[in-house]
mmCIF file of C-alpha atoms and ligand atoms in Angstrom:
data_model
loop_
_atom_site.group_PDB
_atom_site.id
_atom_site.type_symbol
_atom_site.label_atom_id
_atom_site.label_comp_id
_atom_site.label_asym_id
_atom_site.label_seq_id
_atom_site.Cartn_x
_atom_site.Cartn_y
_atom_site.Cartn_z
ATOM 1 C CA UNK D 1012 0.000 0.000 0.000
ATOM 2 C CA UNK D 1013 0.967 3.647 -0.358
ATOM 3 C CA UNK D 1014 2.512 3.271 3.035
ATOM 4 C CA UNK D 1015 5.266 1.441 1.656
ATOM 5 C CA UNK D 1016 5.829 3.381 -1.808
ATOM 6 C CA UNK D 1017 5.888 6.512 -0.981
ATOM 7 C CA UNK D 1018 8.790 6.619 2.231
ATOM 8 C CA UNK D 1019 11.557 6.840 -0.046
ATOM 9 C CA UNK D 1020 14.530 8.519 0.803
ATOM 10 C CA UNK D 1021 13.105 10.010 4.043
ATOM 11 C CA UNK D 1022 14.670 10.748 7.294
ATOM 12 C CA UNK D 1023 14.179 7.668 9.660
ATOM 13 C CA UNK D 1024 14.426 9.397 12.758
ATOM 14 C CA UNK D 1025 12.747 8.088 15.968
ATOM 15 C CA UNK D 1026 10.693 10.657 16.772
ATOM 16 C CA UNK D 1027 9.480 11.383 13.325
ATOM 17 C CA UNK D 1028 8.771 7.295 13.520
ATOM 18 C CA UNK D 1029 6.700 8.070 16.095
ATOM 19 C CA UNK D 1030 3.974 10.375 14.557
ATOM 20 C CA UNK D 1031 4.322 8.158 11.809
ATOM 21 C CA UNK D 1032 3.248 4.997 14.055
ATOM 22 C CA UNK D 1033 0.582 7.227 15.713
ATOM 23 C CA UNK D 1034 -1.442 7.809 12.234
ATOM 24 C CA UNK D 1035 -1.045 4.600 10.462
ATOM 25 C CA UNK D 1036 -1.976 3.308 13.819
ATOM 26 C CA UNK D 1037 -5.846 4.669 12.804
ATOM 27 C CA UNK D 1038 -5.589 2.925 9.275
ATOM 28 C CA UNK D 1039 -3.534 0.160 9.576
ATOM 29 C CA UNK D 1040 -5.330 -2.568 11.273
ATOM 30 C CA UNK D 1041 -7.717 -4.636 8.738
ATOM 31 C CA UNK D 1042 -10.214 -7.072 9.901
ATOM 32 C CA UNK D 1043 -10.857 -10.212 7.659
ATOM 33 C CA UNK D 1044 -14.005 -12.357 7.754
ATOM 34 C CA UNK D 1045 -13.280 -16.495 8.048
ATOM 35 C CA UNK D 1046 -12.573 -17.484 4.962
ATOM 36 C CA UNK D 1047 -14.927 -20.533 6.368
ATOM 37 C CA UNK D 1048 -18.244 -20.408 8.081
ATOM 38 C CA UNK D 1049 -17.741 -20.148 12.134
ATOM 39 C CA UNK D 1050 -18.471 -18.648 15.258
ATOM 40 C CA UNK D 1051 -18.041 -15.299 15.700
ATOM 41 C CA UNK D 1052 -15.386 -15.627 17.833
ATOM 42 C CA UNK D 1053 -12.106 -16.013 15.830
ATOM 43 C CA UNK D 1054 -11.193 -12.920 14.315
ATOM 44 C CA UNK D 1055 -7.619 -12.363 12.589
ATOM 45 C CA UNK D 1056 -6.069 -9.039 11.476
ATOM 46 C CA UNK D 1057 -2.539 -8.258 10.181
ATOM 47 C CA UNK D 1058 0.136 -5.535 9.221
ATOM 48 C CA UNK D 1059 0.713 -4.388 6.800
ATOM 49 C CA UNK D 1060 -3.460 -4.807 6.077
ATOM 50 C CA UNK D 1061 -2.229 -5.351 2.032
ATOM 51 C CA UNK D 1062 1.185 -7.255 2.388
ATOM 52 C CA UNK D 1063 2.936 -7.159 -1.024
ATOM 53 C CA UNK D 1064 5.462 -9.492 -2.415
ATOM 54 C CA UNK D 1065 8.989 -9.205 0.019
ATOM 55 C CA UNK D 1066 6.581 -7.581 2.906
ATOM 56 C CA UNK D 1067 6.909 -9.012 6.859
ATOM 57 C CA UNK D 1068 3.334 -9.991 8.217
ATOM 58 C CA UNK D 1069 2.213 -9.894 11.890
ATOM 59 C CA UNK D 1070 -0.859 -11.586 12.477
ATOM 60 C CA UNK D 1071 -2.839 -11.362 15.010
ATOM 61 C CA UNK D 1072 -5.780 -13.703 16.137
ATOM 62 C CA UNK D 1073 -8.037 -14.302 18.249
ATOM 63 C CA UNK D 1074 -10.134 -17.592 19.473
ATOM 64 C CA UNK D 1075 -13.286 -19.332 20.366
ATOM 65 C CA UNK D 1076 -11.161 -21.611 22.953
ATOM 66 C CA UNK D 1077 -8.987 -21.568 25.881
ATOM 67 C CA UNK D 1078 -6.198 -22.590 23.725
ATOM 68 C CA UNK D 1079 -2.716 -23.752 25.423
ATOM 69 C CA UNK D 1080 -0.761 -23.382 21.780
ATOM 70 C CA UNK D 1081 -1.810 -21.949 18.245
ATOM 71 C CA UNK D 1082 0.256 -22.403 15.280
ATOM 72 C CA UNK D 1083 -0.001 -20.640 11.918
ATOM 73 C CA UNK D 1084 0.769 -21.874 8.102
ATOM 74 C CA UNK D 1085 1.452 -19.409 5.359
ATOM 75 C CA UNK D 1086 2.484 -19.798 2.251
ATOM 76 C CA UNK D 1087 4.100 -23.256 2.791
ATOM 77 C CA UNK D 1088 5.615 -21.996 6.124
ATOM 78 C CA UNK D 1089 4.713 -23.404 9.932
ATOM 79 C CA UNK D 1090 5.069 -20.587 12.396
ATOM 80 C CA UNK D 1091 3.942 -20.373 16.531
ATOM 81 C CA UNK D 1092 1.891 -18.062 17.880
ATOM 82 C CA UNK D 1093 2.481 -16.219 21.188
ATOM 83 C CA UNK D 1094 -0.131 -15.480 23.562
ATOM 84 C CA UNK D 1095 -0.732 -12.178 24.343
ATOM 85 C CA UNK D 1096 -2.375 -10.569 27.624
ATOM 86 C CA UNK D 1097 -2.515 -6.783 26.411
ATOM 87 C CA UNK D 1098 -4.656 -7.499 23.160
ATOM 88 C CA UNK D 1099 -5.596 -11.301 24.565
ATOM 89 C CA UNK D 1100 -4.903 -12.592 21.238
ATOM 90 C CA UNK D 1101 -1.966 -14.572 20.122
ATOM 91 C CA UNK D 1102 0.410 -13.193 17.237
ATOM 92 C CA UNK D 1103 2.551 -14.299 15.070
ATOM 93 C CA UNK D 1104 5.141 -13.705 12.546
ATOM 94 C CA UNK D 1105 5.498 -14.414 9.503
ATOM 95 C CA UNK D 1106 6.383 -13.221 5.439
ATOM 96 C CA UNK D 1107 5.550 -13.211 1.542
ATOM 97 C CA UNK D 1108 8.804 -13.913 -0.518
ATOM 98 C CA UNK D 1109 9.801 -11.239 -3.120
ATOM 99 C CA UNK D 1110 8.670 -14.011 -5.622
ATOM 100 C CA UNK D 1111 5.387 -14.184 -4.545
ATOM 101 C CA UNK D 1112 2.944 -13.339 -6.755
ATOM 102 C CA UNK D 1113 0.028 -11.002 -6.495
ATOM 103 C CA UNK D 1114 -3.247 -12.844 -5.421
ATOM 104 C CA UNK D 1115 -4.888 -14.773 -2.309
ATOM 105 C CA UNK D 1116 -3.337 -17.302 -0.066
ATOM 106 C CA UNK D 1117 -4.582 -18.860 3.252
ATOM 107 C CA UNK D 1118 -3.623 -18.251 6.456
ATOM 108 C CA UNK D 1119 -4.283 -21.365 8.114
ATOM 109 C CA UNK D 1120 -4.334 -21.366 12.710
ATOM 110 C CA UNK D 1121 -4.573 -24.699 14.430
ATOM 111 C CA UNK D 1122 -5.147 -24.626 18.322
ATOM 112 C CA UNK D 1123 -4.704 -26.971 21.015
ATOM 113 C CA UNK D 1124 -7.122 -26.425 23.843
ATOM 114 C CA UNK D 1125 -6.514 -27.308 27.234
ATOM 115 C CA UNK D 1126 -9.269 -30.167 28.016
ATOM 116 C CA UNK D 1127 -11.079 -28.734 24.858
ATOM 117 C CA UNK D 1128 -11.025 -29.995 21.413
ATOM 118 C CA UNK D 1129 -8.611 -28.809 19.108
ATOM 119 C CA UNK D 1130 -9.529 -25.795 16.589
ATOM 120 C CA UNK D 1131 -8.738 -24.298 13.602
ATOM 121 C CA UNK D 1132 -9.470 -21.779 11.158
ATOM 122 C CA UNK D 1133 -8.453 -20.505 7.678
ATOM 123 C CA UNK D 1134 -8.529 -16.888 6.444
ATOM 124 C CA UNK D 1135 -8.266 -15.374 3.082
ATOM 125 C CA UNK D 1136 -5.219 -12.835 2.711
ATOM 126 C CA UNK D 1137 -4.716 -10.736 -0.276
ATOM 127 C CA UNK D 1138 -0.939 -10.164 -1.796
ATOM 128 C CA UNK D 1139 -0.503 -7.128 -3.961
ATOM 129 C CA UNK D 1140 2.412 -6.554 -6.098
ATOM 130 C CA UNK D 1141 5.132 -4.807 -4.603
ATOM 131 C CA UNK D 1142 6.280 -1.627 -6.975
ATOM 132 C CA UNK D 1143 10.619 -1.441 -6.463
ATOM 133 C CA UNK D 1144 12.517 1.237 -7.840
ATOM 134 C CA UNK D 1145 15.481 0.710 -10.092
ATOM 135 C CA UNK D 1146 18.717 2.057 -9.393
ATOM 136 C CA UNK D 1147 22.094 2.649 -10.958
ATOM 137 C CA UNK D 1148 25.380 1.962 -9.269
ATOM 138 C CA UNK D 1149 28.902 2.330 -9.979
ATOM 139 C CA UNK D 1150 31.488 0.236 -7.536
ATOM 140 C CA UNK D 1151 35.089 -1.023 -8.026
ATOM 141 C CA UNK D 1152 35.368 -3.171 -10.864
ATOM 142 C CA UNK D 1153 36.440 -6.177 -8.596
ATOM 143 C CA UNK D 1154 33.037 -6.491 -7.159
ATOM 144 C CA UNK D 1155 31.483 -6.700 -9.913
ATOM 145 C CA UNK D 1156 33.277 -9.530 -11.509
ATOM 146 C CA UNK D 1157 35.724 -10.468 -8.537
ATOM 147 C CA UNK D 1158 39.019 -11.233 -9.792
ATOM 148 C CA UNK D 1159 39.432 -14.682 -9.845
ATOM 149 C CA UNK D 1160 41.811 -15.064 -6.878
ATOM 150 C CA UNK D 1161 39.134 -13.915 -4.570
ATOM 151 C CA UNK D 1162 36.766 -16.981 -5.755
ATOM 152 C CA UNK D 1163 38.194 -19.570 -2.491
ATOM 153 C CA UNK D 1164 37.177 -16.479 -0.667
ATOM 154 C CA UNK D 1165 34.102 -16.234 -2.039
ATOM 155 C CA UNK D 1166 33.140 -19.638 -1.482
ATOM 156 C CA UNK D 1167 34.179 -20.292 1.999
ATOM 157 C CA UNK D 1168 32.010 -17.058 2.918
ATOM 158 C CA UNK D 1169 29.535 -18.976 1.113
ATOM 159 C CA UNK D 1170 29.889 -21.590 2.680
ATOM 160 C CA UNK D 1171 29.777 -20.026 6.513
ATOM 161 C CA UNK D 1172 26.637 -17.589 5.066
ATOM 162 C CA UNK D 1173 25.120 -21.180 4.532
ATOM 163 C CA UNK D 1174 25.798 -22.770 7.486
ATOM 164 C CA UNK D 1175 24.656 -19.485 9.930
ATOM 165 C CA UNK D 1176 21.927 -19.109 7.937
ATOM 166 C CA UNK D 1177 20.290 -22.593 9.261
ATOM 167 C CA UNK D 1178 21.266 -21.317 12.833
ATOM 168 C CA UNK D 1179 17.965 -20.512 14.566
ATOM 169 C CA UNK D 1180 16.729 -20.553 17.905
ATOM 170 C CA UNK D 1181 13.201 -22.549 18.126
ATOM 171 C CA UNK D 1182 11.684 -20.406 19.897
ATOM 172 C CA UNK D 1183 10.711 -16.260 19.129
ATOM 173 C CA UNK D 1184 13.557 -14.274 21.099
ATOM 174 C CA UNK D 1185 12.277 -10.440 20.073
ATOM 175 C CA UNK D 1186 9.675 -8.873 21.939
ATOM 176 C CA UNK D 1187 7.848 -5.447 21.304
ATOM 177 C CA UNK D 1188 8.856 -3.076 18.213
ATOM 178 C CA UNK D 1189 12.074 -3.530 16.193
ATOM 179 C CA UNK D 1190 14.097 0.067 16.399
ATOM 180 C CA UNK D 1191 15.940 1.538 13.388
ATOM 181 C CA UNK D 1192 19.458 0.208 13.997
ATOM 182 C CA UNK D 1193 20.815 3.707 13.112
ATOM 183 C CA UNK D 1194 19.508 7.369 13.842
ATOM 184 C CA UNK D 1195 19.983 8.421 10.164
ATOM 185 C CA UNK D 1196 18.229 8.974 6.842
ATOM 186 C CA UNK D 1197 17.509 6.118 4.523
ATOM 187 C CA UNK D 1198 19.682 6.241 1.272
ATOM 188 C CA UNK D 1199 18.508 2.946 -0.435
ATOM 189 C CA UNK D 1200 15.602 1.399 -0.298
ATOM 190 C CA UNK D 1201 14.893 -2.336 -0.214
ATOM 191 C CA UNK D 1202 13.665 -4.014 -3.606
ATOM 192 C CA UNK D 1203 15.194 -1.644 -5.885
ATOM 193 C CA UNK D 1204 16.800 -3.515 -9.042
ATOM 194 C CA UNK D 1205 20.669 -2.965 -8.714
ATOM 195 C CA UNK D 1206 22.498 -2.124 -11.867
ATOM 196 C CA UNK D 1207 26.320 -2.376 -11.016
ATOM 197 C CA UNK D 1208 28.527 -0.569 -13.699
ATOM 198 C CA UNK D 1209 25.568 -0.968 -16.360
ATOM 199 C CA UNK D 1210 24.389 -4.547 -15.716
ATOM 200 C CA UNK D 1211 21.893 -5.264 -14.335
ATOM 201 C CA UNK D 1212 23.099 -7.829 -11.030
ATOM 202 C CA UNK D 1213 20.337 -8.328 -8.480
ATOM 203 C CA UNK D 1214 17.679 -6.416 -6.478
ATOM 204 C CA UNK D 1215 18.747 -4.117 -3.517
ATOM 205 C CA UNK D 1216 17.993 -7.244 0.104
ATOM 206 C CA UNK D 1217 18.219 -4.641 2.399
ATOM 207 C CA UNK D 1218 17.659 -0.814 4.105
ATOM 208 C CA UNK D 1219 20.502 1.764 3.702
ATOM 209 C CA UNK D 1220 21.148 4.327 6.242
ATOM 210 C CA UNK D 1221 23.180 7.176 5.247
ATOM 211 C CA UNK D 1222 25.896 7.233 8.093
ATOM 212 C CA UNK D 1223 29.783 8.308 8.407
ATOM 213 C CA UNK D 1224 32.355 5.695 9.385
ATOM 214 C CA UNK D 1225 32.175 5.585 13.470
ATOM 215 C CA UNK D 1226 28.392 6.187 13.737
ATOM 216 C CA UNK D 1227 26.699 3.590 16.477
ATOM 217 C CA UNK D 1228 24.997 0.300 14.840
ATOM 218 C CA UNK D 1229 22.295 -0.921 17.646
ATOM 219 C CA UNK D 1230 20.267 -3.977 17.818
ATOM 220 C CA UNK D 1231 17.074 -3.756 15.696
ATOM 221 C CA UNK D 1232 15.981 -6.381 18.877
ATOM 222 C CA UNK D 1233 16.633 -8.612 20.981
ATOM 223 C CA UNK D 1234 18.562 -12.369 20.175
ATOM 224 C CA UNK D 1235 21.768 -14.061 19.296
ATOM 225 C CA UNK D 1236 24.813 -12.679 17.755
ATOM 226 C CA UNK D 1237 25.558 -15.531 15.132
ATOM 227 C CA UNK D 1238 27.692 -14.249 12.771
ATOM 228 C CA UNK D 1239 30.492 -11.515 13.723
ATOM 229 C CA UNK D 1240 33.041 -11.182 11.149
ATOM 230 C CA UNK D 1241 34.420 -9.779 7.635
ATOM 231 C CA UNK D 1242 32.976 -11.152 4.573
ATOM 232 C CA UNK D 1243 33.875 -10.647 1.011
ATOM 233 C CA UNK D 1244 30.845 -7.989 -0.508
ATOM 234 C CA UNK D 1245 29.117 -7.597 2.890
ATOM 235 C CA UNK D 1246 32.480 -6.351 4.639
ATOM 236 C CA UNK D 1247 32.208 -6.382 8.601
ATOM 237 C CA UNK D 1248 29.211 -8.432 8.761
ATOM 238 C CA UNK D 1249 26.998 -8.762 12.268
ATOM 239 C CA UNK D 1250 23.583 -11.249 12.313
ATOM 240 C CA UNK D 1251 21.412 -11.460 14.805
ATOM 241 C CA UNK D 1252 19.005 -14.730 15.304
ATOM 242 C CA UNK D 1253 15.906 -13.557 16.951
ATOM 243 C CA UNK D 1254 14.463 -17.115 16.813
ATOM 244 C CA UNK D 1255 11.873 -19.059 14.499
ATOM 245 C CA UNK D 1256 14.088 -18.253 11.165
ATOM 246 C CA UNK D 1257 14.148 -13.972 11.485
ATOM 247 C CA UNK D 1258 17.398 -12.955 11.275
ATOM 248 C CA UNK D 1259 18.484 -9.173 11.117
ATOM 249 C CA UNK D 1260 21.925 -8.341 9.680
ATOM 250 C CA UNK D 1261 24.427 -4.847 9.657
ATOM 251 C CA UNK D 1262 26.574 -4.959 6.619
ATOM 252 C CA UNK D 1263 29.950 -2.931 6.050
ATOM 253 C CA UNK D 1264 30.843 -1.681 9.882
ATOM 254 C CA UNK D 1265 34.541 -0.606 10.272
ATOM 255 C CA UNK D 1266 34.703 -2.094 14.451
ATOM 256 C CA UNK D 1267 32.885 -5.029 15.495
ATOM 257 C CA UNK D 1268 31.744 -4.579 19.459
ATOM 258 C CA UNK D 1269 29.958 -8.037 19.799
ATOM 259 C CA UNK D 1270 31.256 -11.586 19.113
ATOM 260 C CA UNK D 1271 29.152 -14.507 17.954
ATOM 261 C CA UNK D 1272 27.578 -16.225 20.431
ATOM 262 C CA UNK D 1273 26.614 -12.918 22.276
ATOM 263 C CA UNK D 1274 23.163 -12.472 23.752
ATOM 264 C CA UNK D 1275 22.285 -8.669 22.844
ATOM 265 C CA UNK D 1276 19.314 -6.907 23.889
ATOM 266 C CA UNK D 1277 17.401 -4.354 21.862
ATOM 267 C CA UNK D 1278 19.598 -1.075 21.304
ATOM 268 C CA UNK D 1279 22.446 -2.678 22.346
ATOM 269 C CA UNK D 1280 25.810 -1.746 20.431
ATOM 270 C CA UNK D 1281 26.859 -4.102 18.030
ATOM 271 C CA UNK D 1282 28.937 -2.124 16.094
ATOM 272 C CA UNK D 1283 30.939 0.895 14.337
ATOM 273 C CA UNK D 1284 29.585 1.703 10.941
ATOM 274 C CA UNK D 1285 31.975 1.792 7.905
ATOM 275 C CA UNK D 1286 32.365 1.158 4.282
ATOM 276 C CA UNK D 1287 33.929 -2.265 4.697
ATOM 277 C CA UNK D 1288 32.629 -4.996 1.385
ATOM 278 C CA UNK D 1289 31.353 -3.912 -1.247
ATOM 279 C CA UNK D 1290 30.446 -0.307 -0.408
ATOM 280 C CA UNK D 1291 30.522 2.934 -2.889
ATOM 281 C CA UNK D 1292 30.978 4.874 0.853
ATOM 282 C CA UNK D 1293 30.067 4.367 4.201
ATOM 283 C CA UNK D 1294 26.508 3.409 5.206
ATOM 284 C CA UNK D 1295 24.890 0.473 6.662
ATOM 285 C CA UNK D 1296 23.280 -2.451 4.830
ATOM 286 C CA UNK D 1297 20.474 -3.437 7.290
ATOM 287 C CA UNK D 1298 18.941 -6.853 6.076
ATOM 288 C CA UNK D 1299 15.979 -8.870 7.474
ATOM 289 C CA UNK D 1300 15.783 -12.211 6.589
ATOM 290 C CA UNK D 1301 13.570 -14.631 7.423
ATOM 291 C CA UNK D 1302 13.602 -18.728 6.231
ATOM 292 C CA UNK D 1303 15.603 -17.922 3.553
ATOM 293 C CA UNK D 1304 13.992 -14.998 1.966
ATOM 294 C CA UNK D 1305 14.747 -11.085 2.362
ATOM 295 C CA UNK D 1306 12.033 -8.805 3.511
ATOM 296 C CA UNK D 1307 11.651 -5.421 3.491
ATOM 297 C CA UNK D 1308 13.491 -4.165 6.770
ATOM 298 C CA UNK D 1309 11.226 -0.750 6.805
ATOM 299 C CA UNK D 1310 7.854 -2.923 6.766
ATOM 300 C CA UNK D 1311 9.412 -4.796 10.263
ATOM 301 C CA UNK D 1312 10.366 -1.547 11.491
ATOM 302 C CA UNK D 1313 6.960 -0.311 11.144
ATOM 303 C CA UNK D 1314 5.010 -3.337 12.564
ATOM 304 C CA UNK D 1315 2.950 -2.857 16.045
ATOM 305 C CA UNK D 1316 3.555 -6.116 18.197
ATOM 306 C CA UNK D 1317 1.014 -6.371 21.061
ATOM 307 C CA UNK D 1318 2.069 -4.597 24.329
ATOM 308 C CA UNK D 1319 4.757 -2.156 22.789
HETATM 309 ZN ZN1 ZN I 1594 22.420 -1.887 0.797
#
């Protein structure tokens, strides 16, 4: 929706965020019917109300029963909800792939009551078709096509990327709203098409924020520092597990001040930013990824988890 296309290149400060969360707030929320004949009782809703292809989704239901556990499937993926006293209602996380196409899919809960019989419910959510900008780039001609002594390089950080990548806690370690992991505007956005000295490579995984070398790079939440070194194109590389397959990850910082293996709260310092990797200049590559896909790191940033 409109929320999403039009916040281009706009300052990202918190306090701007905050009038920002205050209107959408009033719009944001839908309310679906059940897809299938029921009580009254269950009612879902989710942010963004239209997700688009490469958009985060938190649901939100609500149920008939006393349940002791609710779990979600969307689009092929298993997720757990978490119970909720503030909004009594369980939510739950979740995302549409940037290959998704535009259309319906189902949003399938399944409860387990305590003494009661199980329950379950499907709802009907709509996918629109994200629109990305396309940008131009011009970076050293190594990273482009890396000269071929880099390749071993290459591979191994493959290879690691791979192996973190599968790293994730089974349960949900965030809790309340994820915070821009810099104070700073937004120079890229995420989705754009990236053409790199005139071809066209790939589309732009993550947020840029415009910083200098040295500025502070804080936890977007809380979780587990599982990767904490230089890579390749990504430079000094941090990623945070915050359980359930949503990872967060700060791309090109000049001093590491975590290790892997760290437990880091929300705002805590992880790093220094810098123009480490593949970077034209200093700024920070802020990526959200979640079982396996990218998503766009301003729609998380803008979600409303119960109680925060
Ligand atoms: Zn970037």
């Amino acid at each position: 929706m409109t929320l999403i296309k039009s916040q281009t290149l706009q300052p990202m400060s918190r306090h701007r965020f905050k009038l920002e969360i205050i209107f959408l707030m009033t719009i944001l929320f839908g309310l679906s019917a059940p897809a299938q004949g029921s009580t009254q009782k269950w009612t879902a809703q989710w942010e963004p109300t239209k997700p688009v292809n490469g958009s985060p989704v938190l649901f939100r239901v609500t149920a008939p029963l006393q349940l002791t556990e609710l779990n979600g499937n969307f689009l092929g993926q298993e997720f757990s909800f978490r119970p909720n006293t503030a909004c009594h209602c369980w939510y739950g996380f979740a995302g549409v792939s940037l290959a998704t196409k535009p259309g319906t899919y189902t949003l399938r809960v399944e409860g387990k009551g305590a003494g009661e019989k199980d329950a379950a419910m499907s709802y009907t959510v709509a996918v629109g078709a994200a629109h990305y900008p396309t940008s131009a780039l011009k970076v050293a001609p190594g990273f482009v096509e890396p000269p071929k002594e880099t390749l071993a390089r290459i591979e191994e950080d493959q290879a690691e990327k791979k192996k973190v990548f599968s790293t994730t806690a089974p349960e949900t370690l965030w809790s309340g709203r994820f915070e821009p992991p810099a104070e700073a505007e937004v120079s890229g956005v995420f989705g754009s098409a990236r053409v790199f000295n005139g071809v066209k490579k790939s589309q732009h995984t993550g947020l840029d924020f415009r910083v200098t070398t040295g500025t502070p790079i804080v936890a977007a939440n809380s979780g587990t520092v599982i990767l904490a070194r230089p890579l390749y194109f990504e430079g000094n590389c941090v990623m945070i597990d915050h359980g359930q397959g949503l990872l967060t990850m700060y791309l090109h910082l000049s001093e590491f001040k975590v290790k892997e293996g760290d437990t880091v709260k929300k705002g805590q310092l992880l790093g220094l930013s810098g123009g480490t990797g593949r970077a034209t200049a200093p700024h920070l590559h802020f990526a959200v990824r979640w079982r396996g896909e990218y998503l766009d790191p301003r729609t998380l940033l803008e979600l409303h988890p119960p109680g925060s």
